[in-house]
Amino acid sequence: MDSNTPPSSSAAAGSADPSAARRNSKRPKYSRFTQQELPACKPILTPGWVISSFMLVSIVFIPIGVASLLASHNVVEIVDRYDTVCIPESARNDKVNYIQSPGDKTCTRNITVTKHMKKPIYVYYQLDNFYQNHRRYVKSRSDAQLRSNGSADDVSSCEPEDKSNGQPIVPCGLIAWSLFNDTYDFSRNGQQLSLNKKGISWKSDREHKFGKNVFPRNFQNGSLIGGGSLNSSLPLSEQEDLIVWMRTAALPTFRKLYGKIEDDLQANDVIMVTLENRYNTYSFNGKKKLVLSTASWLGGKNDFLGIAYLTVGGLCLFLAMVFTILYLVKPRQLGDPSYLSWNRNPG
Amino acid sequence: MAGGRIRAKFRRSNLYTFACLRPTTTESGEPESLQGPGFSRIVHCNQPNLHKKKPLRYCSNSISTTRYNIITFLPKAFFEQFRRVANIYFLVAAICSLFSISPFTPTSMIAPLVFVLGVSMTKEAIEDWHRFIQDVKVNSRKALVHKGGGVYGNKQWRNLRVGDIIKVEKDKFFPADLLLLSSSYEDGLCYVETMNLDGETNLKVKRSLEVTLGLDSDESFKDFKGIIRCEDPNPSLYTFVGNFEYERQVFPLDPGQILLRDSKLRNTAFIYGAVIFTGHDSKVMQNSTKSPSKRSGIERKMDRIIYVLLSALLGISVISSIGFYIQTKYQMPDWWYLLPQSATTCYDPNKAVASGFCHFVTAFMLYGYLIPISLYVSIEMVKFFQAIFINRDIDMYDDVSGTPAQARTSNLNEELGQVDTILSDKTGTLTCNQMDFLKCSIAGTAYGLKSSEVEVAAAKQIAIDLEQEEDVIFGPTRLGESEIELESIVTPMEGEGNKKVLKGFGFEDSRLMDGNWIREPKAKDILLFLRILAVCHTAIPEINEETNEITYEAESPDEIAFLVAAREFGFEFFRRNQSSIYVREGYPSSENPVEREYKILNLLDFTSKRKRMSVIVRDEDGQVFLLCKGADSIIFDRLAKNGRAYEEATTKHLNEYGESGLRTLALAYKRLDEVEYNAWNNEFVKAKTSIGGDREAILERLSDMMERNLVLVGATAVEDKLQKGVPQCIDKLAQAGLKIWVLTGDKMETAINIGFSCSLLRQGMRQICISITNSEILAQDAQKAIKENILLQITNALQMVKLEKDPHAAFALIIDGKTLTYVLEDDMKSQFLGLAVDCASVICCRVSPKQKALVTRLVKEGTGKTTLAIGDGANDVGMIQEADIGVGISGVEGMQAVMASDFAIAQFRFLEKLLVVHGHWCYKRIAQMICYFFYKNIAFGLTFLYFEAVTAFSGQSIYNDWYMILFNVFVTSLPVISLGVFEQDVSSEICLQFPALYQQGPRNLFFDWYRILGWMGNGLVASAIIFIFNVAFFCSQSFRSGGQTADMMTVGTTMFTCIVWVVNCQIALTMSHFTWIQHAFIWGSIGFWYLFLLIYGMVSPSYTGNVYKILPEVLGPAPSYWMVTLLVTVTCNLLYFSHIAIQRCFRPMDHHVIQEIKYYKKDIQDKIMWTREKSKARQETKIGFTARVEAKMRQLKGRLHKKHLSINSPRMFSTSPS
């Protein structure tokens, strides 16, 4: 029995011939990573941290809140709802019929400026209860078609407003088809106020999303006329009303930019608005409003942000005080071992 | 003998015992013909060509352990993946997304699913690929096969066929199950190591039939032909039934001639064998069972939560469908801009019900973000890293055996942090399975001065206790010191003494050493004693050629210890062949040792039933002796009247040995006269060669007849060495609140001894022993009586436990296997469990592997708590598979237990770090991670619902599809993964120092419904704040100085920015441990979002739509965008921040306080406090040596108290001088 087999205990290591070298190769190499000893910062919530975090938040938030509120208050906003008043008393029983019937629907509104408005004054139309965010609506467009002339046939997503008499509609889809078409003219003291309708859309939209060589075709010549029509000699990139309209709003109440008045308006100025009331919001009981507003660094008039900032800041101030009192009333020395579970249950 | 645990498995009597008596064929007669079902296999040896066709065509020898093959991989792996509810949901959603009702583009639904499935399936595929490579390696091993005409050539294993004659050389594995035909030894003997089969490292002997002995050269197989008829493939490793037809004669085969695949030829130059079972027919392959796939409690609970979320999803889908139905039916006809008259079904107001159903499907997909799709993948990734940390932990690397810890499955990492009960094997787990010969009693005199570990520990303990007593008197000032000493109590032996430490021999007594025994008064008995040690065994000597030293291979370590002892005393066993044992006997009188040959006439082997073994030998003077060793009770029953001279003294010594934790055996002999022996032997030979069911019984009876009227010589005491650090580990685990049960195959006394040395038992503990009082009554009608008796014992014990007033009283339950069979029956197990749970420690002895599994199941199902089973041998496999977590000891006893286990560690003591550190961390990590996942997905998913409400429930999403893809994969997954991988509440050393922290897991403080619902509520609040704030701000007015109003994508992008900030700040608040990795991931995720927005915004508007240039042109210049983000982020996290501030301030948890101590470095400033807390930070234990110390202290305090009383009481008499 010639044998140099190792004694049983080492043969038990599990392999045929465990040599020392191989053994050591199995030894895990030390690294701080594998031993889970990486240097780490281990912050803990000391009362100091808690109170100062709350204080910090309130110190930052309250001024922001005040600034936002001020900004919002400096914005002058005039809202004029005209959907009902622009319909003659006689037709008010059947507004839908009135709006759908042909004929002149010009309507004049006088708006008194309450406060001095600095230029530029933004003119918006606001629609209520209009679900521009409805899925059927949102999907019904063809970005490719809007962008380039070659993709005019790309109307598959535009159903049911895709083709008219076998020809593709440009721009196709429900969004374009339902284009808002009320128009406003402004005059002050009988003098026309110039309305700048350029630059009301995003630059990137004009330059990249709506083609310079894409012209409306077949638009609004089907059996059903939805909204406004387009000047077929202008490329889409210059049809800014359409571009604005095509940016669907997130909520069923929305404003869209109509134009800019590049003049200051003085308080008590009376603005006469001559408007063509064409758009049908009467079917679905939507409201139509004309909005004149200035803008601050924060945008239009909305107190929400200021109030929210002030509330949260105030809450944090309150919490900071509550915690200060709590820590004073019922102080717990940090790292006090008597709070360890084994010290709390006697025995 | 005590090695019975192992022996019971491998019925050696069939292998070796009667080997010296080879039944000749004439005597054996015609073996029964084997036919009928179960015995259909026919093997034509040396004619493998006959096996090419059916019906003799058997499976090939190539094996496959892979789960999949190329064809089945996809279907099978898909099936595996879709067993998860969430995945089915996402599959359905993905299919739906192909149709127009989907609110999302197909890509945004399919891409994440493909990614998630891809990751999981790639993992599966890689694992399976490794298995495949392994298989290929095994299958292409080379074997020497007879190619005809006596020529042998190499053939790959896979090409072996049934009937092939193969030659296996030394230290090679057997490629298939073989019939041993001949070996390099003349007598057809060979040694095999079956470690891969049953984990035993000792050698087994196999021997061929006599008729085939001559076939011992390559040429002799030229014309060899034989037919084997045998049983069909079956998994039983230890049986084989078959006949061998050779030269028109039939010979019976038994397992002794069968060489099993995957065992290894040892100490034999070569063997020839005929292939019987190939490939998957072989016993080892038949035996391989797929271990049950286990899932952790947390994951099961997570599934339930997903069900809850799914039903919530269904609920809100129904709500929103109803909303859509109403809107479509009553309002949509008025919405001319939607052209309702030409609408398709899903929007047709005239078919509002149908469109409602349509919308249900849409909504079902839309709200899918409530179900975290990436949860499973993230958890798998996290667990993968956690497993790496376990595998790479240097503290769990065993230098001796060179094995690191191994997380064999990463599914159960967090379960490690919730263990309630540990069920442990004893031998090889708590003990090394290495025996040291320590003491002996010969002819009524006790020898051996060295103390056992138990005695040493006890002595140390007493010393400590005395110190503690001082502490009690002088206050706890010195507690710190003793604490340190306490930890070093039981391992003081290392390196002590400069003498060469001999493995298996710890005997110290000059009276016997160096031949001094000859001068003892009863030298004759000593001589006999030593001869019994040297001759009565089944070991094999191995001579190391270089050093000329002899090592022994034996089945049980006891025998090795005996042989080493005998050698040290001068009786060196150095050679054995089939018929004789050669011993070099050294006498001090003569210079050179005398070589003596003992002819072995019979060997009556050890079985667990017999508890004894004997050899009948003829010495050189021709005298016949029976030498016997066995359990003391058995031997004492069999003593002759004149053999009881030393019984009293020996019994006394045996009791002493038992108390000090030693394993004892009694040795006896008997002189036989020739006539008596021959008469017996004739009968014995007849019985041996007879065939029939009662053969065993007859042999048993004959052996029993022979082993009577013995003369007692003495007793031995060997120490079962505890593994390193076991008592400390048990102490720590007990302090962590874990219950420890010991399940052992050993006899009760041994188990109790070990219980004492591990401090599972101590003095002053009430031991409740439940056993069958009269073991002889086993008749049918007695069964009921026994059961009643046991029940009575249990009820009494329960009564006693219940009535116990002293809160410090500890009970120990000790029960044996036989009793356990009754106790585990349905009607009694609940009572038993009730009792066992009340006891501080439970020891079950003499349990079979099956019972181990049953007990495990009882604990698991009875208490509903997490169980962990730890063991090392094949007999622990059942238990390991049954328990919630199975841990295998990968060191001493081979691979079976490890293969079945979920975690493998090299030493029991590593369990502490595995549970208390890794388990604790993994539990908290996974729990926090899952909670956070639900939070973030609810926070995100519900915003869809709110938005639905303002879009007439039309199913429009406010986010770009890409945002949604991004959400789960890129902007929120890395931080949460870093939480799952790196989070530490306290460092590892503190985990170990404060074992009480572990209890957070078993109490499930971090994944209870309160916490889960809290997180979900947090998500709900966050989603509401995010939506309301954004909508309120962007309601209609312009949002920037340029006068532009916000469109849908602007609002969506702002909302999404808020979500990214909120969930990432939330996770930063959740974490308490920031390495650079966490920082990078959290802030990187936020940064990534802006980067994405920037880059994606530059892609052509055909793809990006209204997202084109949204950041630089629309949002970036608008201060309101940044202000809304800040506001929402702060507001959403305010609630959680206040919550944790209040919690830490008023109801701090233990880890909070410890974090604070560490933070303020109080542990360095106030060392006394730190030490005091460390010593208090444990569950109150009743086991472990800390408990011992405490018990002692109480005792001393009590005494002191009494003393005080007596001092303070008025003295009646003046004290007398002491």
mmCIF file of C-alpha atoms in Angstrom, chain B residues 210-421:
data_model
loop_
_atom_site.group_PDB
_atom_site.id
_atom_site.type_symbol
_atom_site.label_atom_id
_atom_site.label_comp_id
_atom_site.label_asym_id
_atom_site.label_seq_id
_atom_site.Cartn_x
_atom_site.Cartn_y
_atom_site.Cartn_z
ATOM 1 C CA GLU B 210 -13.924 -15.499 -5.798
ATOM 2 C CA VAL B 211 -14.681 -16.803 -9.264
ATOM 3 C CA THR B 212 -13.547 -13.662 -10.930
ATOM 4 C CA LEU B 213 -10.377 -13.326 -8.932
ATOM 5 C CA GLY B 214 -8.318 -14.737 -11.731
ATOM 6 C CA LEU B 215 -9.258 -12.006 -14.128
ATOM 7 C CA ASP B 216 -6.525 -9.749 -12.915
ATOM 8 C CA SER B 217 -4.704 -8.851 -16.077
ATOM 9 C CA ASP B 218 -5.613 -7.094 -19.279
ATOM 10 C CA GLU B 219 -5.315 -10.265 -21.331
ATOM 11 C CA SER B 220 -7.573 -12.309 -19.170
ATOM 12 C CA PHE B 221 -10.593 -10.414 -20.395
ATOM 13 C CA LYS B 222 -10.084 -11.538 -23.946
ATOM 14 C CA ASP B 223 -12.726 -14.192 -23.779
ATOM 15 C CA PHE B 224 -14.489 -13.254 -20.589
ATOM 16 C CA LYS B 225 -18.228 -13.416 -20.668
ATOM 17 C CA GLY B 226 -20.756 -13.226 -17.916
ATOM 18 C CA ILE B 227 -24.301 -12.214 -17.336
ATOM 19 C CA ILE B 228 -25.549 -10.134 -14.478
ATOM 20 C CA ARG B 229 -29.208 -10.202 -13.645
ATOM 21 C CA CYS B 230 -30.078 -7.635 -11.101
ATOM 22 C CA GLU B 231 -32.452 -5.052 -9.739
ATOM 23 C CA ASP B 232 -33.586 -2.079 -11.722
ATOM 24 C CA PRO B 233 -32.012 1.292 -11.075
ATOM 25 C CA ASN B 234 -32.971 2.588 -7.672
ATOM 26 C CA PRO B 235 -31.701 5.218 -5.285
ATOM 27 C CA SER B 236 -30.802 2.961 -2.382
ATOM 28 C CA LEU B 237 -27.070 3.332 -1.885
ATOM 29 C CA TYR B 238 -26.714 0.486 0.527
ATOM 30 C CA THR B 239 -28.549 -2.345 -1.116
ATOM 31 C CA PHE B 240 -28.014 -4.349 -4.208
ATOM 32 C CA VAL B 241 -29.675 -7.559 -5.258
ATOM 33 C CA GLY B 242 -28.405 -9.506 -8.183
ATOM 34 C CA ASN B 243 -26.935 -12.689 -9.569
ATOM 35 C CA PHE B 244 -23.866 -13.189 -11.617
ATOM 36 C CA GLU B 245 -23.841 -16.008 -14.153
ATOM 37 C CA TYR B 246 -20.378 -17.097 -15.052
ATOM 38 C CA GLU B 247 -19.210 -20.340 -16.530
ATOM 39 C CA ARG B 248 -22.664 -21.769 -16.211
ATOM 40 C CA GLN B 249 -22.834 -21.119 -12.536
ATOM 41 C CA VAL B 250 -24.829 -18.523 -10.702
ATOM 42 C CA PHE B 251 -23.411 -16.473 -7.874
ATOM 43 C CA PRO B 252 -25.331 -14.105 -5.667
ATOM 44 C CA LEU B 253 -24.176 -10.509 -5.590
ATOM 45 C CA ASP B 254 -24.447 -8.113 -2.726
ATOM 46 C CA PRO B 255 -23.491 -4.452 -2.229
ATOM 47 C CA GLY B 256 -20.037 -5.611 -1.244
ATOM 48 C CA GLN B 257 -19.152 -6.149 -4.879
ATOM 49 C CA ILE B 258 -20.661 -3.002 -6.220
ATOM 50 C CA LEU B 259 -18.561 0.086 -6.794
ATOM 51 C CA LEU B 260 -20.681 3.174 -7.000
ATOM 52 C CA ARG B 261 -20.199 6.002 -9.406
ATOM 53 C CA ASP B 262 -18.515 9.075 -7.948
ATOM 54 C CA SER B 263 -16.760 7.162 -5.262
ATOM 55 C CA LYS B 264 -13.033 6.894 -5.529
ATOM 56 C CA LEU B 265 -10.569 4.068 -5.583
ATOM 57 C CA ARG B 266 -8.060 4.392 -2.783
ATOM 58 C CA ASN B 267 -5.025 2.431 -1.681
ATOM 59 C CA THR B 268 -5.490 -0.017 -4.502
ATOM 60 C CA ALA B 269 -3.403 0.064 -7.650
ATOM 61 C CA PHE B 270 -6.220 -0.837 -10.020
ATOM 62 C CA ILE B 271 -9.417 -2.762 -10.324
ATOM 63 C CA TYR B 272 -11.383 -4.325 -13.136
ATOM 64 C CA GLY B 273 -15.081 -3.953 -13.181
ATOM 65 C CA ALA B 274 -18.106 -4.469 -15.356
ATOM 66 C CA VAL B 275 -20.472 -1.597 -15.913
ATOM 67 C CA ILE B 276 -23.944 -2.278 -14.553
ATOM 68 C CA PHE B 277 -25.650 1.059 -14.195
ATOM 69 C CA THR B 278 -24.716 3.981 -16.382
ATOM 70 C CA GLY B 279 -25.473 7.662 -16.257
ATOM 71 C CA HIS B 280 -28.771 8.505 -14.707
ATOM 72 C CA ASP B 281 -29.359 4.879 -13.801
ATOM 73 C CA SER B 282 -26.484 4.935 -11.357
ATOM 74 C CA LYS B 283 -27.310 5.018 -7.705
ATOM 75 C CA VAL B 284 -25.755 8.364 -7.051
ATOM 76 C CA MET B 285 -27.718 10.008 -9.802
ATOM 77 C CA GLN B 286 -30.902 8.285 -8.736
ATOM 78 C CA ASN B 287 -30.228 9.638 -5.316
ATOM 79 C CA SER B 288 -29.847 13.216 -6.242
ATOM 80 C CA THR B 289 -32.930 15.038 -5.200
ATOM 81 C CA LYS B 290 -33.609 18.540 -6.166
ATOM 82 C CA SER B 291 -33.569 20.507 -3.021
ATOM 83 C CA PRO B 292 -36.844 22.249 -2.430
ATOM 84 C CA SER B 293 -36.769 25.845 -3.476
ATOM 85 C CA LYS B 294 -37.255 27.987 -0.445
ATOM 86 C CA ARG B 295 -38.566 31.480 -0.224
ATOM 87 C CA SER B 296 -38.062 33.797 2.635
ATOM 88 C CA GLY B 297 -40.879 34.976 4.833
ATOM 89 C CA ILE B 298 -40.365 38.509 3.649
ATOM 90 C CA GLU B 299 -40.729 37.494 0.055
ATOM 91 C CA ARG B 300 -43.878 35.557 0.802
ATOM 92 C CA LYS B 301 -45.258 38.592 2.531
ATOM 93 C CA MET B 302 -44.162 40.722 -0.381
ATOM 94 C CA ASP B 303 -46.216 38.512 -2.652
ATOM 95 C CA ARG B 304 -49.210 39.141 -0.470
ATOM 96 C CA ILE B 305 -48.614 42.854 -0.712
ATOM 97 C CA ILE B 306 -48.434 42.566 -4.443
ATOM 98 C CA TYR B 307 -51.771 40.810 -4.359
ATOM 99 C CA VAL B 308 -53.115 43.667 -2.295
ATOM 100 C CA LEU B 309 -51.733 46.148 -4.776
ATOM 101 C CA LEU B 310 -53.125 44.158 -7.671
ATOM 102 C CA SER B 311 -56.554 44.259 -6.146
ATOM 103 C CA ALA B 312 -56.139 47.950 -5.480
ATOM 104 C CA LEU B 313 -55.181 48.285 -9.104
ATOM 105 C CA LEU B 314 -58.280 46.399 -10.158
ATOM 106 C CA GLY B 315 -60.318 48.558 -7.832
ATOM 107 C CA ILE B 316 -59.164 51.851 -9.232
ATOM 108 C CA SER B 317 -59.421 50.477 -12.746
ATOM 109 C CA VAL B 318 -63.049 49.681 -12.087
ATOM 110 C CA ILE B 319 -63.620 53.096 -10.602
ATOM 111 C CA SER B 320 -62.025 54.824 -13.515
ATOM 112 C CA SER B 321 -63.907 52.606 -15.992
ATOM 113 C CA ILE B 322 -67.156 53.595 -14.376
ATOM 114 C CA GLY B 323 -66.064 57.207 -14.579
ATOM 115 C CA PHE B 324 -65.246 56.779 -18.219
ATOM 116 C CA TYR B 325 -68.537 55.049 -18.855
ATOM 117 C CA ILE B 326 -70.467 57.915 -17.353
ATOM 118 C CA GLN B 327 -68.451 60.564 -19.153
ATOM 119 C CA THR B 328 -68.706 58.781 -22.458
ATOM 120 C CA LYS B 329 -72.358 58.084 -22.207
ATOM 121 C CA TYR B 330 -73.640 61.386 -20.914
ATOM 122 C CA GLN B 331 -71.121 64.010 -21.858
ATOM 123 C CA MET B 332 -69.168 62.879 -24.819
ATOM 124 C CA PRO B 333 -72.040 63.325 -27.282
ATOM 125 C CA ASP B 334 -71.708 67.029 -26.547
ATOM 126 C CA TRP B 335 -68.005 67.093 -27.186
ATOM 127 C CA TRP B 336 -68.134 67.787 -30.867
ATOM 128 C CA TYR B 337 -64.360 68.292 -31.036
ATOM 129 C CA LEU B 338 -63.970 64.565 -30.417
ATOM 130 C CA LEU B 339 -66.243 63.741 -33.348
ATOM 131 C CA PRO B 340 -68.269 61.316 -31.248
ATOM 132 C CA GLN B 341 -70.430 60.293 -34.172
ATOM 133 C CA SER B 342 -67.513 58.618 -35.960
ATOM 134 C CA ALA B 343 -65.858 57.181 -32.886
ATOM 135 C CA THR B 344 -64.608 53.637 -32.711
ATOM 136 C CA THR B 345 -65.996 51.224 -30.169
ATOM 137 C CA CYS B 346 -63.759 52.297 -27.380
ATOM 138 C CA TYR B 347 -65.023 55.819 -27.513
ATOM 139 C CA ASP B 348 -68.482 55.321 -28.868
ATOM 140 C CA PRO B 349 -71.073 56.983 -26.649
ATOM 141 C CA ASN B 350 -73.708 54.671 -28.091
ATOM 142 C CA LYS B 351 -71.788 51.674 -26.909
ATOM 143 C CA ALA B 352 -70.770 53.131 -23.608
ATOM 144 C CA VAL B 353 -70.691 49.793 -21.824
ATOM 145 C CA ALA B 354 -68.320 48.335 -24.350
ATOM 146 C CA SER B 355 -66.144 51.388 -24.172
ATOM 147 C CA GLY B 356 -66.207 51.100 -20.393
ATOM 148 C CA PHE B 357 -64.815 47.571 -20.648
ATOM 149 C CA CYS B 358 -62.356 48.753 -23.189
ATOM 150 C CA HIS B 359 -61.248 51.391 -20.811
ATOM 151 C CA PHE B 360 -60.916 48.872 -18.034
ATOM 152 C CA VAL B 361 -58.114 47.205 -19.946
ATOM 153 C CA THR B 362 -56.527 50.558 -20.622
ATOM 154 C CA ALA B 363 -56.749 51.587 -17.004
ATOM 155 C CA PHE B 364 -55.403 48.237 -15.905
ATOM 156 C CA MET B 365 -52.260 49.046 -17.831
ATOM 157 C CA LEU B 366 -52.204 52.700 -17.018
ATOM 158 C CA TYR B 367 -52.061 52.163 -13.294
ATOM 159 C CA GLY B 368 -49.510 49.416 -13.668
ATOM 160 C CA TYR B 369 -46.920 51.604 -12.044
ATOM 161 C CA LEU B 370 -48.482 50.722 -8.742
ATOM 162 C CA ILE B 371 -46.893 47.314 -9.166
ATOM 163 C CA PRO B 372 -43.147 47.705 -9.038
ATOM 164 C CA ILE B 373 -41.953 45.755 -12.031
ATOM 165 C CA SER B 374 -38.323 46.114 -11.182
ATOM 166 C CA LEU B 375 -38.797 44.988 -7.607
ATOM 167 C CA TYR B 376 -37.983 41.368 -8.278
ATOM 168 C CA VAL B 377 -35.003 42.197 -10.390
ATOM 169 C CA SER B 378 -33.694 44.715 -7.900
ATOM 170 C CA ILE B 379 -34.123 42.290 -5.062
ATOM 171 C CA GLU B 380 -32.312 39.634 -7.001
ATOM 172 C CA MET B 381 -29.457 41.979 -7.737
ATOM 173 C CA VAL B 382 -29.257 43.135 -4.160
ATOM 174 C CA LYS B 383 -29.260 39.613 -2.876
ATOM 175 C CA PHE B 384 -26.575 38.711 -5.321
ATOM 176 C CA PHE B 385 -24.348 41.389 -3.823
ATOM 177 C CA GLN B 386 -25.288 40.424 -0.320
ATOM 178 C CA ALA B 387 -24.300 36.873 -1.138
ATOM 179 C CA ILE B 388 -20.967 38.128 -2.421
ATOM 180 C CA PHE B 389 -20.421 39.892 0.877
ATOM 181 C CA ILE B 390 -21.159 36.681 2.704
ATOM 182 C CA ASN B 391 -18.855 34.694 0.462
ATOM 183 C CA ARG B 392 -16.076 37.201 0.779
ATOM 184 C CA ASP B 393 -16.251 37.719 4.499
ATOM 185 C CA ILE B 394 -12.792 37.093 5.844
ATOM 186 C CA ASP B 395 -14.163 36.495 9.306
ATOM 187 C CA MET B 396 -16.027 33.508 8.015
ATOM 188 C CA TYR B 397 -13.058 32.011 6.237
ATOM 189 C CA ASP B 398 -11.624 28.940 7.824
ATOM 190 C CA ASP B 399 -7.870 28.810 7.584
ATOM 191 C CA VAL B 400 -7.626 25.188 8.537
ATOM 192 C CA SER B 401 -9.773 23.717 5.832
ATOM 193 C CA GLY B 402 -9.357 26.651 3.461
ATOM 194 C CA THR B 403 -13.028 27.168 2.885
ATOM 195 C CA PRO B 404 -14.802 30.480 2.856
ATOM 196 C CA ALA B 405 -18.447 30.818 3.709
ATOM 197 C CA GLN B 406 -20.742 30.248 0.820
ATOM 198 C CA ALA B 407 -24.202 31.534 0.217
ATOM 199 C CA ARG B 408 -25.423 28.783 -2.038
ATOM 200 C CA THR B 409 -28.708 30.467 -2.593
ATOM 201 C CA SER B 410 -29.216 34.125 -2.180
ATOM 202 C CA ASN B 411 -32.957 33.794 -1.740
ATOM 203 C CA LEU B 412 -32.787 33.554 1.997
ATOM 204 C CA ASN B 413 -30.370 36.271 3.009
ATOM 205 C CA GLU B 414 -32.932 38.263 4.899
ATOM 206 C CA GLU B 415 -34.338 35.168 6.511
ATOM 207 C CA LEU B 416 -31.017 34.890 8.318
ATOM 208 C CA GLY B 417 -32.012 37.937 10.277
ATOM 209 C CA GLN B 418 -35.231 36.432 11.525
ATOM 210 C CA VAL B 419 -34.189 33.081 12.893
ATOM 211 C CA ASP B 420 -35.902 32.031 16.052
ATOM 212 C CA THR B 421 -34.795 28.475 16.587
#
